[in-house]
Each structure stands twice: as C-alpha cells, then as structure tokens.
Coordinates of N, CA and C and ligand atoms in Angstrom, one line a residue:
M1 N -27.9 -21.5 -9.9 CA -27.5 -20.3 -9.3 C -26.0 -20.5 -8.8
L2 N -25.2 -19.4 -9.0 CA -23.8 -19.5 -8.5 C -23.6 -18.4 -7.4
T3 N -23.2 -19.1 -6.3 CA -23.1 -18.0 -5.1 C -21.6 -17.8 -4.8
I4 N -21.3 -16.5 -4.7 CA -19.8 -16.3 -4.5 C -19.6 -15.7 -3.1
A5 N -19.0 -16.3 -2.1 CA -18.8 -15.8 -0.8 C -17.5 -14.9 -0.7
L6 N -17.8 -13.7 -0.3 CA -16.8 -12.7 -0.3 C -16.3 -12.4 1.2
T7 N -15.0 -12.1 1.3 CA -14.6 -11.7 2.7 C -14.8 -10.2 2.9
K8 N -15.5 -9.9 3.9 CA -15.8 -8.6 4.3 C -14.6 -7.8 4.8
G9 N -14.6 -6.4 4.8 CA -13.6 -5.6 5.3 C -12.7 -5.2 3.9
R10 N -11.4 -5.0 4.1 CA -10.6 -4.5 3.2 C -10.6 -5.3 1.9
I11 N -10.6 -6.5 2.1 CA -10.6 -7.5 0.8 C -11.9 -7.3 -0.1
L12 N -12.9 -7.1 0.7 CA -14.3 -6.7 0.0 C -14.1 -5.5 -1.0
Q13 N -13.5 -4.4 -0.2 CA -13.4 -3.1 -0.9 C -12.5 -3.2 -2.2
E14 N -11.6 -4.2 -2.2 CA -10.7 -4.3 -3.4 C -11.4 -5.4 -4.5
T15 N -12.4 -6.3 -3.8 CA -12.8 -7.3 -4.7 C -14.0 -6.7 -5.5
L16 N -14.8 -5.8 -4.9 CA -16.0 -5.1 -5.7 C -15.6 -4.6 -7.0
P17 N -14.6 -3.8 -7.2 CA -14.2 -3.3 -8.6 C -13.7 -4.2 -9.6
L18 N -13.1 -5.4 -9.0 CA -12.7 -6.4 -9.9 C -13.9 -7.1 -10.5
L19 N -14.9 -7.5 -9.5 CA -16.1 -8.2 -9.9 C -17.0 -7.5 -10.9
A20 N -16.8 -6.1 -10.6 CA -17.7 -5.1 -11.5 C -17.0 -5.3 -13.0
K21 N -15.7 -5.1 -13.0 CA -15.1 -5.2 -14.3 C -15.3 -6.8 -14.8
A22 N -15.5 -7.7 -14.0 CA -16.0 -9.0 -14.7 C -17.5 -9.0 -14.9
G23 N -18.2 -8.0 -14.7 CA -19.6 -7.8 -15.0 C -20.4 -8.3 -14.0
V24 N -20.0 -8.5 -12.8 CA -20.7 -8.9 -11.6 C -21.0 -7.7 -10.7
E25 N -22.1 -7.0 -10.5 CA -22.3 -5.9 -9.6 C -23.6 -6.2 -8.7
P26 N -23.3 -6.1 -7.4 CA -24.5 -6.2 -6.5 C -25.6 -5.1 -7.0
L27 N -27.0 -5.5 -6.8 CA -27.9 -4.6 -7.2 C -28.1 -3.5 -6.1
E28 N -27.5 -3.7 -4.9 CA -27.7 -2.6 -4.0 C -26.3 -2.3 -3.4
D29 N -26.0 -1.2 -2.7 CA -24.8 -0.9 -2.1 C -24.4 -1.8 -0.9
I30 N -23.4 -2.7 -1.0 CA -23.1 -3.9 0.0 C -22.9 -3.0 1.3
H31 N -21.9 -1.9 1.1 CA -21.5 -1.2 2.3 C -22.6 -0.5 3.3
S32 N -23.7 -0.1 2.6 CA -24.6 0.7 3.5 C -26.0 -0.4 3.8
S33 N -25.7 -1.7 3.5 CA -26.8 -2.8 3.7 C -26.4 -3.6 4.8
R34 N -27.4 -3.9 5.7 CA -27.2 -4.9 6.8 C -27.5 -6.4 6.1
K35 N -27.9 -6.5 4.8 CA -28.1 -7.8 4.3 C -26.9 -8.5 4.3
L36 N -27.0 -9.8 4.0 CA -25.9 -10.8 3.9 C -25.9 -11.3 2.5
I37 N -26.9 -11.4 1.9 CA -27.1 -12.1 0.4 C -27.6 -11.0 -0.6
F38 N -26.7 -10.8 -1.6 CA -27.0 -9.8 -2.6 C -27.2 -10.3 -4.0
P39 N -28.2 -10.2 -4.7 CA -28.4 -10.4 -6.1 C -27.7 -9.5 -6.8
T40 N -27.3 -9.8 -8.0 CA -26.3 -9.2 -8.9 C -26.9 -8.8 -10.2
T41 N -26.1 -8.1 -10.9 CA -26.5 -7.7 -12.3 C -26.7 -9.1 -13.2
L42 N -26.0 -10.2 -12.7 CA -26.2 -11.4 -13.5 C -27.4 -12.2 -12.7
D43 N -28.3 -12.5 -13.4 CA -29.4 -13.3 -12.8 C -29.1 -14.5 -12.0
D44 N -28.0 -15.1 -12.4 CA -27.7 -16.6 -11.9 C -26.4 -16.3 -10.9
V45 N -26.2 -15.1 -10.6 CA -25.1 -15.0 -9.7 C -25.5 -14.1 -8.4
S46 N -25.2 -14.7 -7.2 CA -25.4 -13.9 -6.1 C -24.1 -13.9 -5.1
L47 N -24.1 -12.7 -4.3 CA -23.0 -12.7 -3.4 C -23.4 -12.7 -2.1
V48 N -22.4 -13.4 -1.1 CA -22.8 -13.4 0.3 C -21.4 -12.7 0.8
V49 N -21.6 -11.9 1.9 CA -20.5 -11.2 2.5 C -20.3 -11.7 4.0
I50 N -19.2 -12.3 4.2 CA -18.9 -13.1 5.5 C -17.6 -12.7 6.1
R51 N -17.3 -13.4 7.2 CA -15.9 -13.3 7.6 C -15.0 -14.1 6.9
G52 N -13.7 -13.7 6.6 CA -12.7 -14.5 5.9 C -12.5 -15.9 6.4
T53 N -12.6 -16.1 7.8 CA -12.4 -17.4 8.2 C -13.6 -18.4 7.9
D54 N -14.7 -17.8 7.6 CA -15.9 -18.6 7.3 C -16.0 -18.8 5.8
V55 N -15.4 -18.2 5.1 CA -15.3 -18.4 3.5 C -14.9 -19.8 3.1
P56 N -13.8 -20.2 3.5 CA -13.5 -21.7 3.1 C -14.6 -22.7 3.6
T57 N -15.2 -22.4 4.7 CA -16.2 -23.4 5.2 C -17.4 -23.4 4.3
Y58 N -18.0 -22.2 3.8 CA -19.0 -22.1 3.0 C -18.7 -22.8 1.7
V59 N -17.5 -22.6 1.2 CA -17.1 -23.2 -0.1 C -16.9 -24.7 0.0
R60 N -16.1 -25.1 1.0 CA -15.9 -26.6 1.2 C -17.2 -27.4 1.2
Y61 N -18.2 -26.9 1.8 CA -19.5 -27.7 1.9 C -20.3 -27.3 0.7
G62 N -20.0 -26.4 -0.1 CA -20.7 -26.3 -1.4 C -21.9 -25.3 -1.2
A63 N -22.1 -24.7 0.0 CA -23.1 -23.8 0.2 C -22.8 -22.5 -0.5
A64 N -21.6 -22.2 -0.9 CA -21.2 -21.2 -1.9 C -20.4 -22.0 -2.8
Q65 N -20.4 -21.9 -4.1 CA -19.5 -22.7 -5.1 C -18.2 -21.9 -5.2
V66 N -18.1 -20.6 -4.9 CA -16.9 -19.7 -5.2 C -16.7 -18.9 -3.9
G67 N -15.5 -18.6 -3.8 CA -15.1 -17.7 -2.7 C -14.0 -17.0 -2.9
V68 N -13.8 -15.7 -2.3 CA -12.7 -14.9 -2.4 C -12.2 -14.7 -1.0
V69 N -10.9 -15.1 -0.7 CA -10.3 -15.2 0.6 C -8.9 -15.0 0.7
G70 N -8.3 -14.4 1.8 CA -6.8 -14.4 1.8 C -6.1 -15.6 2.0
K71 N -5.0 -15.6 1.3 CA -4.0 -16.8 1.4 C -3.7 -17.2 2.9
D72 N -3.6 -16.1 3.8 CA -3.5 -16.4 5.2 C -4.4 -17.4 5.9
I73 N -5.7 -17.1 5.5 CA -6.9 -18.1 6.0 C -6.6 -19.4 5.3
L74 N -6.1 -19.4 4.2 CA -6.1 -20.7 3.6 C -4.9 -21.7 4.3
L75 N -3.7 -20.8 4.5 CA -2.6 -21.5 5.0 C -3.0 -21.9 6.4
E76 N -3.7 -21.1 7.3 CA -4.0 -21.4 8.6 C -5.1 -22.6 8.8
H77 N -6.1 -22.5 8.0 CA -7.3 -23.3 8.1 C -7.4 -24.4 7.2
G78 N -6.3 -24.4 6.3 CA -6.4 -25.5 5.3 C -7.4 -25.3 4.1
A79 N -7.1 -25.9 3.0 CA -7.8 -25.7 1.9 C -8.5 -27.1 1.3
D80 N -8.9 -27.9 2.2 CA -9.5 -29.2 1.9 C -10.9 -29.0 1.1
G81 N -11.1 -29.7 0.1 CA -12.2 -29.6 -0.6 C -12.4 -28.4 -1.6
V82 N -11.4 -27.6 -1.8 CA -11.5 -26.5 -2.6 C -10.3 -26.5 -3.5
Y83 N -10.6 -26.0 -4.8 CA -9.5 -25.5 -5.7 C -9.1 -24.1 -5.5
E84 N -8.0 -23.8 -5.9 CA -7.5 -22.4 -5.6 C -7.0 -22.0 -7.0
P85 N -7.9 -21.6 -8.1 CA -7.6 -21.4 -9.5 C -7.0 -20.1 -9.7
L86 N -7.2 -19.2 -8.8 CA -6.8 -17.7 -9.3 C -6.2 -16.8 -8.1
D87 N -5.1 -16.3 -8.4 CA -4.6 -15.4 -7.4 C -5.1 -13.8 -7.9
L88 N -5.9 -13.3 -7.0 CA -6.4 -11.9 -7.6 C -5.4 -10.9 -7.4
G89 N -4.3 -11.2 -6.6 CA -3.3 -10.2 -6.4 C -3.8 -8.9 -5.6
I90 N -4.9 -8.9 -4.9 CA -5.3 -7.8 -4.1 C -5.1 -8.1 -2.6
A91 N -5.2 -7.0 -1.8 CA -5.0 -7.1 -0.4 C -3.7 -7.8 -0.1
R92 N -2.7 -7.3 -0.7 CA -1.3 -7.8 -0.6 C -0.8 -7.5 0.8
C93 N -0.2 -8.5 1.4 CA 0.4 -8.1 2.7 C 1.4 -9.4 3.0
R94 N 2.0 -9.3 4.1 CA 2.9 -10.5 4.6 C 2.6 -11.0 5.9
L95 N 2.7 -12.3 6.0 CA 2.6 -12.8 7.2 C 3.9 -13.0 7.8
M96 N 4.2 -12.2 9.2 CA 5.5 -12.2 9.5 C 5.8 -12.4 11.1
T97 N 6.9 -12.6 11.5 CA 7.0 -12.4 12.9 C 7.5 -11.1 13.2
A98 N 7.3 -10.6 14.4 CA 7.5 -9.3 14.8 C 7.7 -9.2 16.4
A99 N 8.7 -8.4 16.9 CA 9.0 -8.3 18.2 C 9.2 -6.8 18.7
P100 N 9.3 -6.5 19.8 CA 9.6 -5.1 20.2 C 10.9 -4.7 19.6
T101 N 11.0 -3.6 19.1 CA 12.3 -3.0 18.5 C 13.5 -3.1 19.4
G102 N 14.5 -3.8 18.7 CA 15.8 -3.8 19.6 C 15.8 -5.0 20.6
R103 N 14.8 -5.6 20.5 CA 14.7 -6.8 21.7 C 15.8 -7.7 21.7
I104 N 16.3 -8.0 22.9 CA 17.4 -9.1 23.0 C 16.8 -10.3 23.3
R105 N 17.0 -11.2 22.3 CA 16.2 -12.4 22.3 C 16.8 -13.5 23.3
S106 N 16.0 -14.0 24.3 CA 16.4 -14.7 25.3 C 16.5 -16.2 24.7
R107 N 17.4 -16.9 25.4 CA 17.4 -18.4 24.9 C 16.2 -19.2 25.5
G108 N 15.9 -20.2 24.8 CA 14.9 -21.1 25.4 C 13.7 -20.9 24.7
K109 N 12.6 -21.3 25.4 CA 11.3 -21.3 24.8 C 10.9 -19.8 24.5
L110 N 10.3 -19.6 23.3 CA 9.7 -18.3 23.0 C 8.3 -18.3 23.3
R111 N 7.7 -17.2 23.8 CA 6.2 -17.4 23.8 C 5.8 -16.3 22.8
V112 N 4.9 -16.9 21.8 CA 4.5 -16.3 20.6 C 2.9 -16.2 20.6
A113 N 2.3 -14.8 20.5 CA 1.1 -14.7 20.4 C 0.6 -14.5 18.9
T114 N -0.6 -15.2 18.7 CA -0.8 -15.2 17.2 C -2.3 -15.7 17.1
K115 N -3.0 -15.3 16.0 CA -4.2 -16.0 15.7 C -4.0 -17.2 14.6
F116 N -2.8 -17.1 14.2 CA -2.3 -18.1 13.1 C -1.5 -19.2 13.8
V117 N -2.0 -20.0 14.6 CA -1.2 -20.9 15.4 C -0.7 -22.2 14.6
N118 N -1.5 -22.6 13.6 CA -1.0 -23.6 12.8 C 0.1 -23.1 11.9
V119 N 0.1 -22.1 11.4 CA 1.2 -21.4 10.6 C 2.4 -21.3 11.5
A120 N 2.3 -20.8 12.6 CA 3.2 -20.4 13.5 C 4.0 -21.8 14.0
R121 N 3.2 -22.7 14.2 CA 3.8 -24.0 14.8 C 4.7 -24.6 13.7
D122 N 4.1 -24.5 12.5 CA 5.0 -25.1 11.5 C 6.4 -24.3 11.2
F123 N 6.2 -23.0 11.3 CA 7.3 -22.1 10.9 C 8.4 -22.3 11.9
Y124 N 8.0 -22.2 13.3 CA 9.0 -22.5 14.4 C 9.7 -23.8 14.4
A125 N 8.8 -24.8 14.1 CA 9.2 -26.2 14.1 C 10.3 -26.3 13.0
E126 N 10.1 -25.8 11.9 CA 11.1 -25.8 10.8 C 12.4 -25.2 11.1
K127 N 12.4 -24.3 11.9 CA 13.5 -23.6 12.4 C 14.2 -24.3 13.7
G128 N 13.6 -25.3 14.4 CA 14.0 -25.9 15.4 C 13.8 -25.1 16.6
Q129 N 13.1 -24.0 16.7 CA 12.7 -23.2 17.8 C 11.7 -23.6 18.6
Q130 N 11.7 -23.8 19.8 CA 10.8 -24.2 20.8 C 10.0 -22.9 21.2
V131 N 8.6 -23.2 21.1 CA 7.8 -22.0 21.3 C 6.6 -22.6 22.2
E132 N 6.0 -21.5 22.8 CA 4.7 -21.6 23.5 C 3.7 -20.8 22.7
L133 N 2.8 -21.4 22.2 CA 1.9 -20.6 21.4 C 0.8 -20.2 22.1
I134 N 0.4 -18.8 22.1 CA -0.6 -18.1 22.8 C -1.6 -17.7 21.8
K135 N -3.0 -18.2 21.7 CA -3.8 -18.0 20.7 C -4.6 -16.7 21.1
L136 N -4.5 -15.8 20.3 CA -5.4 -14.5 20.4 C -6.2 -14.2 19.1
Y137 N -7.2 -13.4 19.3 CA -8.2 -13.2 18.2 C -8.1 -11.9 17.5
G138 N -7.2 -11.0 18.2 CA -6.9 -9.6 17.5 C -6.0 -8.8 18.4
A139 N -5.4 -7.7 17.8 CA -4.6 -6.7 18.4 C -3.4 -7.6 19.1
M140 N -2.8 -8.4 18.2 CA -1.7 -9.1 18.6 C -0.5 -8.3 19.1
E141 N -0.4 -7.0 18.5 CA 0.7 -6.2 18.8 C 0.8 -5.9 20.4
L142 N -0.4 -5.9 21.1 CA -0.5 -5.7 22.5 C 0.4 -6.7 23.3
A143 N 0.4 -7.9 22.8 CA 0.8 -8.9 23.7 C 2.3 -8.8 24.1
P144 N 3.1 -8.3 23.4 CA 4.6 -8.0 23.9 C 4.6 -6.9 24.8
L145 N 3.7 -5.9 24.5 CA 3.8 -4.8 25.3 C 3.2 -5.1 26.8
M146 N 2.4 -6.1 26.8 CA 1.7 -6.5 28.2 C 2.5 -7.6 28.9
N147 N 3.7 -8.0 28.2 CA 4.5 -9.1 28.7 C 3.6 -10.5 28.5
L148 N 2.7 -10.5 27.6 CA 2.0 -11.9 27.5 C 2.8 -12.7 26.6
A149 N 3.6 -12.1 25.7 CA 4.5 -12.9 24.6 C 5.8 -12.1 24.4
D150 N 6.8 -12.9 23.9 CA 8.0 -12.4 23.3 C 7.8 -11.9 22.1
E151 N 7.1 -12.5 21.2 CA 7.0 -12.1 19.9 C 5.6 -12.4 19.3
I152 N 5.3 -11.9 18.1 CA 3.9 -12.2 17.5 C 4.1 -12.8 16.1
V153 N 3.1 -13.4 15.7 CA 3.0 -13.7 14.0 C 1.8 -13.1 13.7
D154 N 2.0 -12.2 12.8 CA 0.8 -11.5 12.3 C 0.9 -11.1 10.9
I155 N 0.0 -10.4 10.4 CA -0.2 -9.8 9.0 C 0.5 -8.4 9.1
V156 N 1.3 -8.0 8.2 CA 1.9 -6.8 8.1 C 1.7 -6.2 6.8
D157 N 1.2 -5.0 6.8 CA 0.9 -4.3 5.5 C 1.8 -3.2 5.4
T158 N 1.5 -1.9 6.0 CA 2.5 -0.9 5.8 C 3.4 -0.8 7.0
G159 N 3.2 -1.7 8.0 CA 4.0 -1.7 9.1 C 3.7 -0.6 10.2
N160 N 2.7 0.2 10.0 CA 2.4 1.3 10.7 C 1.8 0.7 12.1
T161 N 1.1 -0.2 12.3 CA 0.6 -0.9 13.5 C 1.9 -1.3 14.4
L162 N 2.8 -2.0 13.7 CA 4.0 -2.3 14.5 C 4.7 -1.2 15.2
R163 N 5.0 -0.2 14.1 CA 5.9 0.9 14.6 C 5.1 1.7 15.6
A164 N 3.7 1.9 15.4 CA 3.1 2.5 16.5 C 3.1 2.0 17.9
N165 N 3.5 0.6 18.0 CA 3.5 -0.1 19.1 C 4.8 -0.4 19.5
G166 N 5.9 0.3 19.0 CA 7.3 0.0 19.3 C 7.8 -1.4 18.8
M167 N 7.3 -1.8 17.9 CA 7.7 -3.1 17.3 C 8.4 -3.1 15.9
E168 N 9.0 -4.1 15.6 CA 9.6 -4.2 14.2 C 9.3 -5.7 13.7
P169 N 9.1 -5.6 12.4 CA 9.0 -7.0 11.6 C 10.4 -7.8 11.7
L170 N 10.3 -9.1 11.8 CA 11.6 -9.9 11.8 C 11.6 -10.7 10.5
E171 N 11.0 -11.9 10.4 CA 11.0 -12.7 9.4 C 9.6 -12.9 8.5
I172 N 9.7 -13.0 7.3 CA 8.6 -13.3 6.5 C 8.2 -14.7 6.3
I173 N 7.1 -15.0 6.8 CA 6.7 -16.3 6.6 C 6.0 -16.7 5.4
A174 N 5.1 -15.6 4.8 CA 4.6 -15.9 3.6 C 4.1 -14.7 3.0
D175 N 4.1 -14.5 1.7 CA 3.4 -13.3 1.0 C 2.0 -13.7 0.8
I176 N 1.2 -12.8 1.1 CA -0.2 -13.0 1.2 C -0.9 -12.2 0.2
S177 N -2.1 -12.8 -0.6 CA -2.9 -11.9 -1.5 C -4.2 -12.6 -1.3
S178 N -5.3 -12.2 -2.0 CA -6.6 -12.9 -1.9 C -6.7 -13.7 -3.1
R179 N -7.4 -14.8 -3.0 CA -7.5 -15.9 -3.9 C -8.9 -16.3 -4.2
I180 N -9.1 -16.8 -5.4 CA -10.4 -17.4 -5.8 C -10.3 -18.8 -5.3
I181 N -11.4 -19.2 -4.6 CA -11.5 -20.6 -4.5 C -12.8 -21.2 -4.9
V182 N -12.7 -22.5 -5.3 CA -13.9 -23.1 -5.7 C -14.2 -24.4 -5.3
N183 N -15.3 -24.7 -4.9 CA -15.8 -26.0 -4.3 C -15.4 -27.1 -5.4
K184 N -14.7 -28.1 -4.9 CA -14.3 -29.3 -6.1 C -15.3 -29.9 -6.7
A185 N -16.6 -30.1 -6.2 CA -17.6 -30.7 -6.9 C -18.3 -29.7 -7.8
A186 N -18.3 -28.4 -7.4 CA -18.9 -27.4 -8.2 C -18.2 -27.1 -9.4
M187 N -16.8 -27.4 -9.4 CA -16.0 -27.2 -10.6 C -16.4 -28.0 -11.6
R188 N -17.3 -29.2 -11.3 CA -17.8 -29.8 -12.4 C -19.2 -29.5 -12.7
S189 N -20.0 -29.5 -11.4 CA -21.4 -29.2 -11.6 C -21.7 -27.7 -12.1
H190 N -20.8 -26.9 -11.9 CA -21.2 -25.5 -12.5 C -20.0 -25.1 -13.3
H191 N -19.4 -26.0 -14.2 CA -18.2 -25.9 -14.8 C -18.3 -24.5 -15.8
A192 N -19.4 -24.4 -16.5 CA -19.4 -23.3 -17.4 C -19.4 -22.0 -16.7
Q193 N -20.1 -22.0 -15.8 CA -20.5 -20.6 -15.0 C -19.0 -20.4 -14.2
V194 N -18.3 -21.3 -13.6 CA -17.2 -21.1 -12.8 C -16.2 -20.6 -13.9
R195 N -16.0 -21.4 -15.0 CA -14.9 -21.0 -16.0 C -15.1 -19.5 -16.5
H196 N -16.4 -19.4 -16.9 CA -16.7 -17.9 -17.4 C -16.3 -16.9 -16.3
L197 N -16.7 -17.1 -15.1 CA -16.2 -16.0 -14.1 C -14.6 -16.0 -14.0
I198 N -14.0 -17.0 -13.9 CA -12.7 -17.1 -13.8 C -11.9 -16.2 -15.0
E199 N -12.5 -16.6 -16.2 CA -11.9 -16.0 -17.4 C -12.3 -14.4 -17.4
R200 N -13.4 -14.0 -16.9 CA -13.6 -12.6 -16.9 C -12.9 -11.9 -15.7
L201 N -12.5 -12.5 -14.6 CA -11.6 -12.0 -13.6 C -10.4 -11.9 -14.1
Q202 N -9.9 -13.0 -14.7 CA -8.5 -13.0 -15.4 C -8.3 -11.8 -16.3
S203 N -9.4 -11.6 -17.2 CA -9.0 -10.5 -17.9 C -9.2 -9.1 -17.4
A204 N -10.1 -9.1 -16.4 CA -10.0 -7.8 -15.5 C -8.7 -7.5 -14.9
L205 N -8.0 -8.6 -14.5 CA -6.7 -8.4 -13.9 C -5.6 -8.1 -14.9
D206 N -5.8 -8.8 -16.1 CA -4.9 -8.4 -17.2 C -5.1 -7.1 -17.6
D207 N -6.3 -6.4 -17.7 CA -6.6 -5.1 -18.0 C -6.0 -4.1 -17.0
R208 N -6.1 -4.6 -15.8 CA -5.5 -3.8 -14.7 C -3.9 -3.6 -14.8
G209 N -3.5 -4.9 -15.3 CA -1.8 -4.9 -15.4 C -1.5 -4.1 -16.3
Q210 N -2.3 -3.9 -17.4 CA -1.8 -2.9 -18.6 C -2.1 -1.4 -18.2
G211 N -2.8 -1.2 -17.0 CA -3.0 0.2 -16.6 C -4.2 0.7 -17.2
Q212 N -5.2 0.0 -17.8 CA -6.4 0.3 -18.2 C -7.5 0.6 -17.1
Ligands
PRP301 C1 -4.2 -6.2 10.4 C2 -3.1 -6.9 11.3 C3 -2.3 -5.8 11.9 C4 -2.4 -4.6 10.8 C5 -1.4 -4.4 9.9 O1 -5.2 -6.0 11.3 O2 -3.5 -7.7 12.2 O3 -2.9 -5.4 13.0 O4 -3.6 -5.0 9.9 O5 -1.5 -3.4 9.0 P1 -0.5 -2.4 8.9 O6 1.0 -3.0 8.7 O7 -0.7 -1.5 7.7 O8 -0.4 -1.5 10.1 P2 -6.6 -5.7 10.8 O9 -6.8 -4.3 10.8 O10 -6.8 -6.4 9.5 O11 -7.6 -6.3 11.9 P3 -7.6 -7.8 12.6 O12 -6.8 -7.5 13.8 O13 -9.0 -7.9 12.7 O14 -7.0 -8.7 11.7

C-alpha cells in the first residue's frame, strides 16, 4: 500500500486535479467528508488529509510514504528523513517580511511576529539585525496593529490581507510552492510505486505547462 499525505486547505484544492490527471482519484468527495483516510481509484494507493505542519512528520516516520506540502513548512520545520523530488508549482506564494505602510523603522531591536520563527531567526541573523521573535499561530497581520510587533514574517499571495490591514510587503525571504516529499526508506521499499507516481505527476505538470 502507498499512502499519500495531503495538506488540507488551498493546497488540497490544487493538488486533487493534479492527482486526478496522474490517475489517482479519491473514491468519495474529500471536501464533503469528515473522513481522514480515502481509498482511491488505484487499489494500492490511499490518501490522508491533514494539516501541512503534520505532513512531514507522517512522511518522516514512514506512516505515509509520500506527502504534498508547502516549501514554507519544509523550510520552517526541516526536511530530515525525506527526499523532495518534485516541485508541483502549485499554491505559489512568497514568504516575506511586512510592516505597517510607511512605517519609520526605529533603530535597535525589532519585534517580529511570525509562525515561521526558525526561518525568521536565520533571515534576520544573516542581515545582522537584532530581533525579538514573537511566535503566533495565525492572523500575524494583527500584531503590528495591536502594537505587539514592529513587523511580521508571513506568507503573501495576493497581498490583499496586508493591504486590508494597512501593511505593505518589504523583503522576499523565499518563493514558496508545494512539493512532493518521499520517505527515504520508502524510496527503496516502494521504489516502483513512488517512481510511477512521480512520473505521472511530472507528465500531468508537463501537460498543464503546454496548456492542455
Ligand atoms: C495566509 C497568510 C496571510 C494570507 C495571505 O493565511 O498567513 O494571512 O494567507 O494571502 P493574501 O496575500 O492573498 O492576502 P491563510 O489564509 O493561509 O491562513 P493561516 O493564517 O492559517 O496561514
């Protein structure tokens, strides 16, 4: 059996059509179900739908052999024990710093709110900027408005959330898209299945690139 761990939310919406093109379709509608495990049109492939932060954990331990997860999660939580053989090019966005529009930057230690504390620590250290990192779990844009932080590190897609909250993007830390990850041991134990899946996904991507 090959289990693919999928990230729920926007990534899932963009993953399912690609998987379908690769011949893997859940036997029931994932969106209207409360189930977490889904058999598919391929007898030997099942899907599990979980939070992005949990995907590398399932794959690292081999509970799932394959995962679909955002590069932001891999950058923040590490990619130990997994290979990253394919960029699906979906759910594209940027990991950026942002601050209230027109903010005059004060000298000294910046307070930065983010859920990407490891990425942020490395980014500001590289710049030689002293920071106090404040870990949040969502709605980062609120932190500067409430005087909790001077700036944030967060995902920016359209920029609408920043604009709606009087903020502007500043620096790009990384371009983000969703990746296929594979458990290192499973790359050997499930070699044929994994290779087959990656090839079919690659040709689904190629077809899409040609506008088919
Ligand atoms: C992300 C991110 C921003 C927003 C950016 O949140 O944290 O809030 O999307 O998108 P935009 O640039 O198109 O406005 P998401 O909705 O994924 O929820 P989260 O807070 O759970 O990450």
